[in-house]
Structure formats: structure tokens, C-alpha cells
PDB file of C-alpha atoms in Angstrom:
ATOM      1  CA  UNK A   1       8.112 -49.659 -11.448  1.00 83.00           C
ATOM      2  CA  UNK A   2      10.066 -46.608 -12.472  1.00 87.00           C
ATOM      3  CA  UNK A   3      13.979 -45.795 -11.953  1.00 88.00           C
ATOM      4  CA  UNK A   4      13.857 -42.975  -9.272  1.00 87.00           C
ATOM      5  CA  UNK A   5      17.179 -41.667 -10.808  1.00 88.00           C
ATOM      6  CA  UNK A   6      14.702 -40.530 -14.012  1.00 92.00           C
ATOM      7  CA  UNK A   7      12.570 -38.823 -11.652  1.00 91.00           C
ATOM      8  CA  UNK A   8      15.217 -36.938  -9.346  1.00 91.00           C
ATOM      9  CA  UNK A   9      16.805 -35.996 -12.897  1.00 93.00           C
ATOM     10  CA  UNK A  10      13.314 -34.421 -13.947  1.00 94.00           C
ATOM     11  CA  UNK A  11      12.743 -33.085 -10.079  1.00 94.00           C
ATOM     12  CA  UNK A  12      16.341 -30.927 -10.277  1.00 94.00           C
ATOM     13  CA  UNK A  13      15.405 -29.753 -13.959  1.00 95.00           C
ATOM     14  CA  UNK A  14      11.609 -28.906 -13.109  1.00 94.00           C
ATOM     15  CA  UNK A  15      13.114 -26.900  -9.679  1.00 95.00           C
ATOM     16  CA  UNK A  16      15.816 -25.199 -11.739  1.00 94.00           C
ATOM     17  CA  UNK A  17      13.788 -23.783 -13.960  1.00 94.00           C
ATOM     18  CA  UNK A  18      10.553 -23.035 -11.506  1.00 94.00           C
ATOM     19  CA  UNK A  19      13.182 -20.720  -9.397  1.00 93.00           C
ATOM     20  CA  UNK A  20      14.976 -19.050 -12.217  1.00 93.00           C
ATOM     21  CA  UNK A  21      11.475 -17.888 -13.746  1.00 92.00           C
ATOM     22  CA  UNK A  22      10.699 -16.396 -10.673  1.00 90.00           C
ATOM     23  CA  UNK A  23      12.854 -13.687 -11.016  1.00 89.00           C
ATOM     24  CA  UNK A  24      11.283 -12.493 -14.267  1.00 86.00           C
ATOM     25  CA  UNK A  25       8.499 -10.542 -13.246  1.00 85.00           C
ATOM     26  CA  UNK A  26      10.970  -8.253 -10.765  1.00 87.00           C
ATOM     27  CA  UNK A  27      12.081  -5.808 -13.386  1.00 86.00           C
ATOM     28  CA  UNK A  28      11.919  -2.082 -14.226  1.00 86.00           C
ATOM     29  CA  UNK A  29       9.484  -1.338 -16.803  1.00 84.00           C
ATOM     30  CA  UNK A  30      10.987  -1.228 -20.275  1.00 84.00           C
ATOM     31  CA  UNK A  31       9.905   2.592 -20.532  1.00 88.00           C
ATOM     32  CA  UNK A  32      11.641   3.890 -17.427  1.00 88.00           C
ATOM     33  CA  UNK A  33      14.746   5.952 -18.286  1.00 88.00           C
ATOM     34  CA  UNK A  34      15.798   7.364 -14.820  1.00 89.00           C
ATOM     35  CA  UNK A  35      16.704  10.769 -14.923  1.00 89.00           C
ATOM     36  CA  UNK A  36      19.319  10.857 -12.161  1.00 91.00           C
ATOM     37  CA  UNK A  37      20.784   8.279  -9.571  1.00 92.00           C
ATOM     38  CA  UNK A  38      17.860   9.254  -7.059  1.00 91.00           C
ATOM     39  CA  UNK A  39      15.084   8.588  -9.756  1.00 90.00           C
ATOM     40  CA  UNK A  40      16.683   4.771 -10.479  1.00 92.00           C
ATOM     41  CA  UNK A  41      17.199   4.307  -6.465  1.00 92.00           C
ATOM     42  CA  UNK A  42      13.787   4.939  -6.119  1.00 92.00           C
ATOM     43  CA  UNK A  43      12.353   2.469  -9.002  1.00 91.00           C
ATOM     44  CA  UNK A  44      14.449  -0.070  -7.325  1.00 92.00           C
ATOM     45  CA  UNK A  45      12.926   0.533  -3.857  1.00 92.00           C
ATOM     46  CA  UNK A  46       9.433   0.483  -5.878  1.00 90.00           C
ATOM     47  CA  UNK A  47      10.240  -3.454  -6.592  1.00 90.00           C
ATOM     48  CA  UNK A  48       9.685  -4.567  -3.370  1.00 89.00           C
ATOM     49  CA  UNK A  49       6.706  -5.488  -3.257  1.00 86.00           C
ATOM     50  CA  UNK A  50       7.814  -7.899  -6.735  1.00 88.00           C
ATOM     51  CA  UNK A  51      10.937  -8.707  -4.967  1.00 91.00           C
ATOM     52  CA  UNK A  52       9.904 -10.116  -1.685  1.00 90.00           C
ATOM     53  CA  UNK A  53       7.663 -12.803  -3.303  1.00 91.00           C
ATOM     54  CA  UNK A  54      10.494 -13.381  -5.384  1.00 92.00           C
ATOM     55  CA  UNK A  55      12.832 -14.294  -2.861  1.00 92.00           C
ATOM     56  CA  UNK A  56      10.573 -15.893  -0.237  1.00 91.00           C
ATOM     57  CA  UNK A  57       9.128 -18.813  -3.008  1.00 93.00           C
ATOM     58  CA  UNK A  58      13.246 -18.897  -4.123  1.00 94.00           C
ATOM     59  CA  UNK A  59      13.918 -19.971  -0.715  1.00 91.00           C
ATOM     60  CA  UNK A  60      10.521 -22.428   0.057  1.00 89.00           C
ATOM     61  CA  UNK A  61      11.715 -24.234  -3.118  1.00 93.00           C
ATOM     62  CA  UNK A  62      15.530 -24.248  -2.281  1.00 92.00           C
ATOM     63  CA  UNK A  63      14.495 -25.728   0.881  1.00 87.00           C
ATOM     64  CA  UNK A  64      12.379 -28.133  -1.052  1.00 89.00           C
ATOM     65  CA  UNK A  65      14.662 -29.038  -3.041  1.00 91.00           C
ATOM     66  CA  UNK A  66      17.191 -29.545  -0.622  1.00 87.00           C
ATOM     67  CA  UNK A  67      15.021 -32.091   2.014  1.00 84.00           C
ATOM     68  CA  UNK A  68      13.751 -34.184  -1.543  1.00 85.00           C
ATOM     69  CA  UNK A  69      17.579 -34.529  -2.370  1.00 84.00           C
ATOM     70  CA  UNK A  70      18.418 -35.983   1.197  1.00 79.00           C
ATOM     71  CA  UNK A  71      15.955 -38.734   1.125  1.00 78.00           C
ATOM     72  CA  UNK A  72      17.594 -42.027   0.789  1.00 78.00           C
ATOM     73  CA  UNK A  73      15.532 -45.338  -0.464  1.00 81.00           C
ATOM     74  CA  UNK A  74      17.663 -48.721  -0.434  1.00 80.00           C
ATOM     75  CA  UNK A  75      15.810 -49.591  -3.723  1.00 82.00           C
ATOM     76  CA  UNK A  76      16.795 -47.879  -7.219  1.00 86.00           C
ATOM     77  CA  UNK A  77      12.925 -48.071  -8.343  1.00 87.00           C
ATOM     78  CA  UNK A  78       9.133 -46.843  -7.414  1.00 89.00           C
ATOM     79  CA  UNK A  79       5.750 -47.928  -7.693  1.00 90.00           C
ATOM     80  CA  UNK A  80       3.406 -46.101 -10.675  1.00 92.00           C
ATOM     81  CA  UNK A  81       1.433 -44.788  -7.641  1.00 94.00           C
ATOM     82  CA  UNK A  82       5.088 -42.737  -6.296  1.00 92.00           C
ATOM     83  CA  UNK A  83       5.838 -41.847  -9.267  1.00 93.00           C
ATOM     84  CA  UNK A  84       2.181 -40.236 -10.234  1.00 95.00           C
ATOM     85  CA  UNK A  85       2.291 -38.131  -6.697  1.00 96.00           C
ATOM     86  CA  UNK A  86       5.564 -37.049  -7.876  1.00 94.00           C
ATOM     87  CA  UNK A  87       4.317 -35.730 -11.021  1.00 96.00           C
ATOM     88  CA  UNK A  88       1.636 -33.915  -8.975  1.00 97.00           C
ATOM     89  CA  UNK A  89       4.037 -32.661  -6.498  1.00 96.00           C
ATOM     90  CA  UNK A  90       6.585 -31.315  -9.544  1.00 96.00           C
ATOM     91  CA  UNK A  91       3.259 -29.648 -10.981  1.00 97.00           C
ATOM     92  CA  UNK A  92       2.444 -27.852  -8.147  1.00 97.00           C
ATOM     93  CA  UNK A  93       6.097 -26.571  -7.764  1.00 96.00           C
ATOM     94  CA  UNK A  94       5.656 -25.418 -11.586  1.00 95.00           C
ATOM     95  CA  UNK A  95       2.920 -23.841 -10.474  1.00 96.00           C
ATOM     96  CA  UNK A  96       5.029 -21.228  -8.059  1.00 96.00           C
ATOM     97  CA  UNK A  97       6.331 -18.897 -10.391  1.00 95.00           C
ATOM     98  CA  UNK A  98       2.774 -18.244 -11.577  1.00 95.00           C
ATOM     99  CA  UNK A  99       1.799 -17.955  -7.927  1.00 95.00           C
ATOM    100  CA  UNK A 100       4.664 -15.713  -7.358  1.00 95.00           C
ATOM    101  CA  UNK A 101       3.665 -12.893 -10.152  1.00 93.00           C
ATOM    102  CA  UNK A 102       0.563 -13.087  -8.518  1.00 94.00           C
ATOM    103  CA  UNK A 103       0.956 -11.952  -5.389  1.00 93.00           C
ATOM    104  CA  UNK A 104       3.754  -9.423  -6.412  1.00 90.00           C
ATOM    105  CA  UNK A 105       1.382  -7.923  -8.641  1.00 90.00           C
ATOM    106  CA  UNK A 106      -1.730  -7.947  -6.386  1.00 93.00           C
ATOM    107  CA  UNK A 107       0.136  -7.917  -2.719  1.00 90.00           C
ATOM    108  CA  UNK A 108      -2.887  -6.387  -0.899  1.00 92.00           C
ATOM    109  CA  UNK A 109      -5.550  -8.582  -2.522  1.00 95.00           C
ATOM    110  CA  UNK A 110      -6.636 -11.901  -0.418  1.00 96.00           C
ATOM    111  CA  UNK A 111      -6.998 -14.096  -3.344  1.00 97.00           C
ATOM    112  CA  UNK A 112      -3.948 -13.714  -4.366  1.00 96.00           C
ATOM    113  CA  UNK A 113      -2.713 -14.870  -1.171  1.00 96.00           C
ATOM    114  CA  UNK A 114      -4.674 -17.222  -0.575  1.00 97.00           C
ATOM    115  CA  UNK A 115      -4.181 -19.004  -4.037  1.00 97.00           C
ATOM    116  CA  UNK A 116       0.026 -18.399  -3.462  1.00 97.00           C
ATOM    117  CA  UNK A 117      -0.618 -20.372   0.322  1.00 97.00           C
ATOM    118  CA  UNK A 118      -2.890 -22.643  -1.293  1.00 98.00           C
ATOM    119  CA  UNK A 119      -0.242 -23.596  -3.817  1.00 97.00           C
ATOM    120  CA  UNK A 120       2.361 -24.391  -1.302  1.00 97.00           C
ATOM    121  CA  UNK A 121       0.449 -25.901   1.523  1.00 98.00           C
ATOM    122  CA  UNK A 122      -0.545 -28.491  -1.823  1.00 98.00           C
ATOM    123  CA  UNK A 123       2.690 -28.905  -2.280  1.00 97.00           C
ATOM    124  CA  UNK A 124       3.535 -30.006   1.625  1.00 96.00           C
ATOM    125  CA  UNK A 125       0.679 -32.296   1.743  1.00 97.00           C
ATOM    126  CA  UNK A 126       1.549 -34.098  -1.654  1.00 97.00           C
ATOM    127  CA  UNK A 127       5.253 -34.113  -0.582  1.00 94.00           C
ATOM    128  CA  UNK A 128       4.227 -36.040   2.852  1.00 94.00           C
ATOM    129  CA  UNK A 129       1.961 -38.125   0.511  1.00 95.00           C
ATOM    130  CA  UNK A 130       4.999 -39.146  -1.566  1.00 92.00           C
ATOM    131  CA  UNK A 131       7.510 -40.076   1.243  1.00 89.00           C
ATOM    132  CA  UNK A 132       4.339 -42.311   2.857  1.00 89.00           C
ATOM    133  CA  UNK A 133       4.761 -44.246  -0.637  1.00 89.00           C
ATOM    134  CA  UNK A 134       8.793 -44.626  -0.834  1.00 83.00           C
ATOM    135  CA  UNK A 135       9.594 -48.038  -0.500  1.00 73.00           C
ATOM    136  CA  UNK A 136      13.072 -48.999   1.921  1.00 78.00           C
ATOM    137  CA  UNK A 137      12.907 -45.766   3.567  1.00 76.00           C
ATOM    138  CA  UNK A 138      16.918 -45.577   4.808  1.00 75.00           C
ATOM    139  CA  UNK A 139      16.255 -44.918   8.424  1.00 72.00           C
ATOM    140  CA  UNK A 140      17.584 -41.984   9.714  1.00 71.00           C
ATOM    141  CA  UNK A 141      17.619 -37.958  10.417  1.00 70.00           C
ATOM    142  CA  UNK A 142      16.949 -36.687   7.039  1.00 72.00           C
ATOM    143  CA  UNK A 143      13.531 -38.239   7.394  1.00 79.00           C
ATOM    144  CA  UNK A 144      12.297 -36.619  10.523  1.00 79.00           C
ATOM    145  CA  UNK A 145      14.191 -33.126   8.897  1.00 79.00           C
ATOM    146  CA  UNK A 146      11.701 -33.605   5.813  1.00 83.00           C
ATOM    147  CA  UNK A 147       8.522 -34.047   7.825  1.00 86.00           C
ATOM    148  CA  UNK A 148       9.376 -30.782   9.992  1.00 86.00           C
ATOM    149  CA  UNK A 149       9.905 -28.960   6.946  1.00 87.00           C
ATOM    150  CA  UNK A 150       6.586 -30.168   5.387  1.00 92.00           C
ATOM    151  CA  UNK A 151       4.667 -29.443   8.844  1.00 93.00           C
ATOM    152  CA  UNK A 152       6.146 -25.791   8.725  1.00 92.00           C
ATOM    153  CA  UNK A 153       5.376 -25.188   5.095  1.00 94.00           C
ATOM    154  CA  UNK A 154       1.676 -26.548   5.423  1.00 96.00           C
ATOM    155  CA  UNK A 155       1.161 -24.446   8.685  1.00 96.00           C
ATOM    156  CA  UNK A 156       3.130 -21.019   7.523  1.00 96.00           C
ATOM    157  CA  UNK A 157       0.692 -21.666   4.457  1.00 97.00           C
ATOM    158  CA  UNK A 158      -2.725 -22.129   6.908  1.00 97.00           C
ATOM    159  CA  UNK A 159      -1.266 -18.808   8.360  1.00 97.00           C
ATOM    160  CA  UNK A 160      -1.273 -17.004   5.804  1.00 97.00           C
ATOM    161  CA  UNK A 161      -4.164 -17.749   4.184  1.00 97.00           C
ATOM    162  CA  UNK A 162      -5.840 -16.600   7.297  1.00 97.00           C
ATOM    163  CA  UNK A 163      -3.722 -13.615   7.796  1.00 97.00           C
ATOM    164  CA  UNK A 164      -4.744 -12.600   4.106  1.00 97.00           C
ATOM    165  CA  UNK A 165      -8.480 -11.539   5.214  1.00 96.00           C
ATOM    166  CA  UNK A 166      -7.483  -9.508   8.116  1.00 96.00           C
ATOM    167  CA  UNK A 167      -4.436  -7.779   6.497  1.00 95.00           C
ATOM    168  CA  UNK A 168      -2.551  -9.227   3.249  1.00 93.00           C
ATOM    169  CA  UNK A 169      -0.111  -6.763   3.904  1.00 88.00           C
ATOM    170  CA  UNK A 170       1.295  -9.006   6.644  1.00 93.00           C
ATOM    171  CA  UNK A 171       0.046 -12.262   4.961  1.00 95.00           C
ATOM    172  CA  UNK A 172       3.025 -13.134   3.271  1.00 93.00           C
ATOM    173  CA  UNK A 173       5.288 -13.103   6.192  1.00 92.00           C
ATOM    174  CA  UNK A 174       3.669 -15.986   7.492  1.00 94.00           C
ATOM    175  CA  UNK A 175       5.986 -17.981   4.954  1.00 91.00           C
ATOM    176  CA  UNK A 176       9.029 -16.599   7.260  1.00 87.00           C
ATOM    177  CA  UNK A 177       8.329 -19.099   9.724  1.00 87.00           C
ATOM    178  CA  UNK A 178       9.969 -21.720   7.054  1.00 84.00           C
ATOM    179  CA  UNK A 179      13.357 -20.796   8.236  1.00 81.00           C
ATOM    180  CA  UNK A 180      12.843 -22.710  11.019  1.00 77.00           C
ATOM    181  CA  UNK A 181      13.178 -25.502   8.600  1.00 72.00           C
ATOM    182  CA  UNK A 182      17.117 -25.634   8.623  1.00 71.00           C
ATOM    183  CA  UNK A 183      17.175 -24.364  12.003  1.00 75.00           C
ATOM    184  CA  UNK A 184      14.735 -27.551  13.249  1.00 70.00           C
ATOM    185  CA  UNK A 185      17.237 -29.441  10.351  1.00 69.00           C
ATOM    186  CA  UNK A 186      20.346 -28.507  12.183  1.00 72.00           C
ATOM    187  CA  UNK A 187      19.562 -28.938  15.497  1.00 73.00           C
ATOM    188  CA  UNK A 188      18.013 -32.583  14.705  1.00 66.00           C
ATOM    189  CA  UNK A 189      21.322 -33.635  13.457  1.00 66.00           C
ATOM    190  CA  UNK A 190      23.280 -31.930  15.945  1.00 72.00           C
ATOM    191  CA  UNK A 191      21.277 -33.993  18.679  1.00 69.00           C
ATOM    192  CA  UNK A 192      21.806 -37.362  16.500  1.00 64.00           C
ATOM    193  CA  UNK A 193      25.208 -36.888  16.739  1.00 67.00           C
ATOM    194  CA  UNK A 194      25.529 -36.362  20.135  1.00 69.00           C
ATOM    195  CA  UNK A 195      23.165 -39.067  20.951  1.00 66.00           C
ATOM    196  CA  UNK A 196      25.863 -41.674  18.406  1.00 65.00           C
ATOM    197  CA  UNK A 197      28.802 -40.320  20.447  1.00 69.00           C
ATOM    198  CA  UNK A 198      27.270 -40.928  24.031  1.00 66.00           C
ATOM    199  CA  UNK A 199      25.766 -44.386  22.639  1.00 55.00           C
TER     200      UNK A 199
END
């Protein structure tokens, strides 16, 4: 058995890293010396095709990280078998920033895609994995808000992997369909509530 207070402590330092590395690879080349306002404007329009990966995986793994920190267990320890799928699941989210300068680097290229929505529809299926092996689940919202999150992520993912052979262009918008997340989130709770105060 292993403290799950060790493991969220490693889960927020492995997620705060992961997104602030994905920023890295959006930059101006270390050459570029502008030559007016309209020449820098330009380079900065020229990083969108960096930029957009960028933000999308910032906001998958903020909304990660967000449904792993509302799970509640009654217990303060898990089994060797939770905390090895956790270890998986924390690689694969290590694993983003990596996927990330991928696809802003090769945006029109299928594998690139493909291994980026590969890499996060791993990442839902381990995470449903992992809450199938938390022991004294606390009953309630946050668990239903998780498994909607993980369904969009997996099928956004499926999406876009199939999206990437017809046109990669549009691929990656696929992964906009996880904003539904807090929407789904919000409106779960807001119907929990309302179902408490009737009941």
C-alpha cells in the first residue's frame, strides 16, 4: 500500500512541469531581428501553427489535472497495482510536451497527429483504468464529471486520429470538443443541486 498524498504530490509536480515545457518550442528564432513593427507582427502570426498545440494540450492537461484533484477516496492509501497505473498515467502526461513539438512542427503530417491523439486517448483509457482501482470511491458528482471528461478526451482523440488522413489541417480541432468537459462538469453539478434541494 502506498500513501496517495505521495502520489498527488508527484501528480501536481509531474503536471506543472509537463505544461510549463510546453510553451518552449513557441518562440521566435534566435536569428530574427525584425526590422519594423510589421516584420515582428508578422513572425508572431507565423507561430500559430506552434501556438495552437501549445494551448490546446495546456488546456487537456489543466482539465486533467483539475478532474484527478476532485476525486475523493475515504482511505489515505492504494494498492501497488493503483499506484503502478498511476505511474503509467503520469508518463504518458510527460509524454505531451514531446507530443506537442511534434505536431507544431509537422501540423500537416498524419503521424504526427496521430501519435499526439494516440498519446492522449492513452492517457483517458489509463486514467479510467486508475479510478476502476481506487478503493472507497466517495460517492458523488465529481465521479460521473471525471468519466465524461475521460469519454470526451478518448473520443476527441479517435477523431482526430481519423481526421488526420483526410486533412491534418483540421485534425487537431477535434481536441476542441474537450470543452465540453466543464460544460458537461457544470451542468452535472448544477442538476445535483437542484435534485438535493427538491429531495
Amino acid at each position: 500500500m502506498y500513501p496517495k498524498a505521495r502520489l498527488d504530490a508527484l501528480t501536481d509536480g509531474l503536471f506543472g512541469v509537463a505544461m510549463t515545457i510546453l510553451v518552449l518550442d513557441v518562440r521566435l528564432p534566435d536569428d530574427f531581428h525584425p526590422r519594423d513593427h510589421g516584420a515582428l507582427f508578422r513572425a508572431l502570426i507565423a507561430l500559430w501553427p506552434k501556438f495552437f498545440p501549445y494551448a490546446l494540450s495546456f488546456f487537456v492537461l489543466g482539465i486533467r489535472w483539475l478532474s484527478s484533484v476532485q476525486v475523493k477516496i475515504k482511505s489515505e492509501l492504494v494498492s501497488a497495482e493503483y499506484a503502478r497505473w498511476w505511474l503509467l498515467y503520469l508518463f504518458l502526461i510527460t509524454c505531451v510536451p514531446f507530443a506537442t513539438i511534434l505536431v507544431g512542427r509537422f501540423p500537416d503530417e498524419a503521424p504526427a497527429i496521430c501519435f499526439y491523439a494516440g498519446t492522449t486517448a492513452l492517457i483517458a483509457a489509463v486514467a479510467w483504468r486508475t479510478m476502476a482501482l481506487l478503493p472507497d470511491l466517495e460517492p458523488g458528482i465529481h465521479i460521473r464529471a471525471r468519466q465524461s471528461g475521460l469519454i470526451v478526451l478518448f473520443v476527441s482523440s479517435v477523431i482526430a486520429i481519423v481526421v488526420s488522413f483526410i486533412s491534418p489541417r483540421l485534425a487537431m480541432w477535434a481536441f476542441a470538443l474537450n470543452i465540453v468537459s466543464p460544460i458537461l462538469d457544470r451542468r452535472m453539478r448544477s442538476t445535483d443541486r437542484t435534485a438535493r434541494l427538491g429531495g
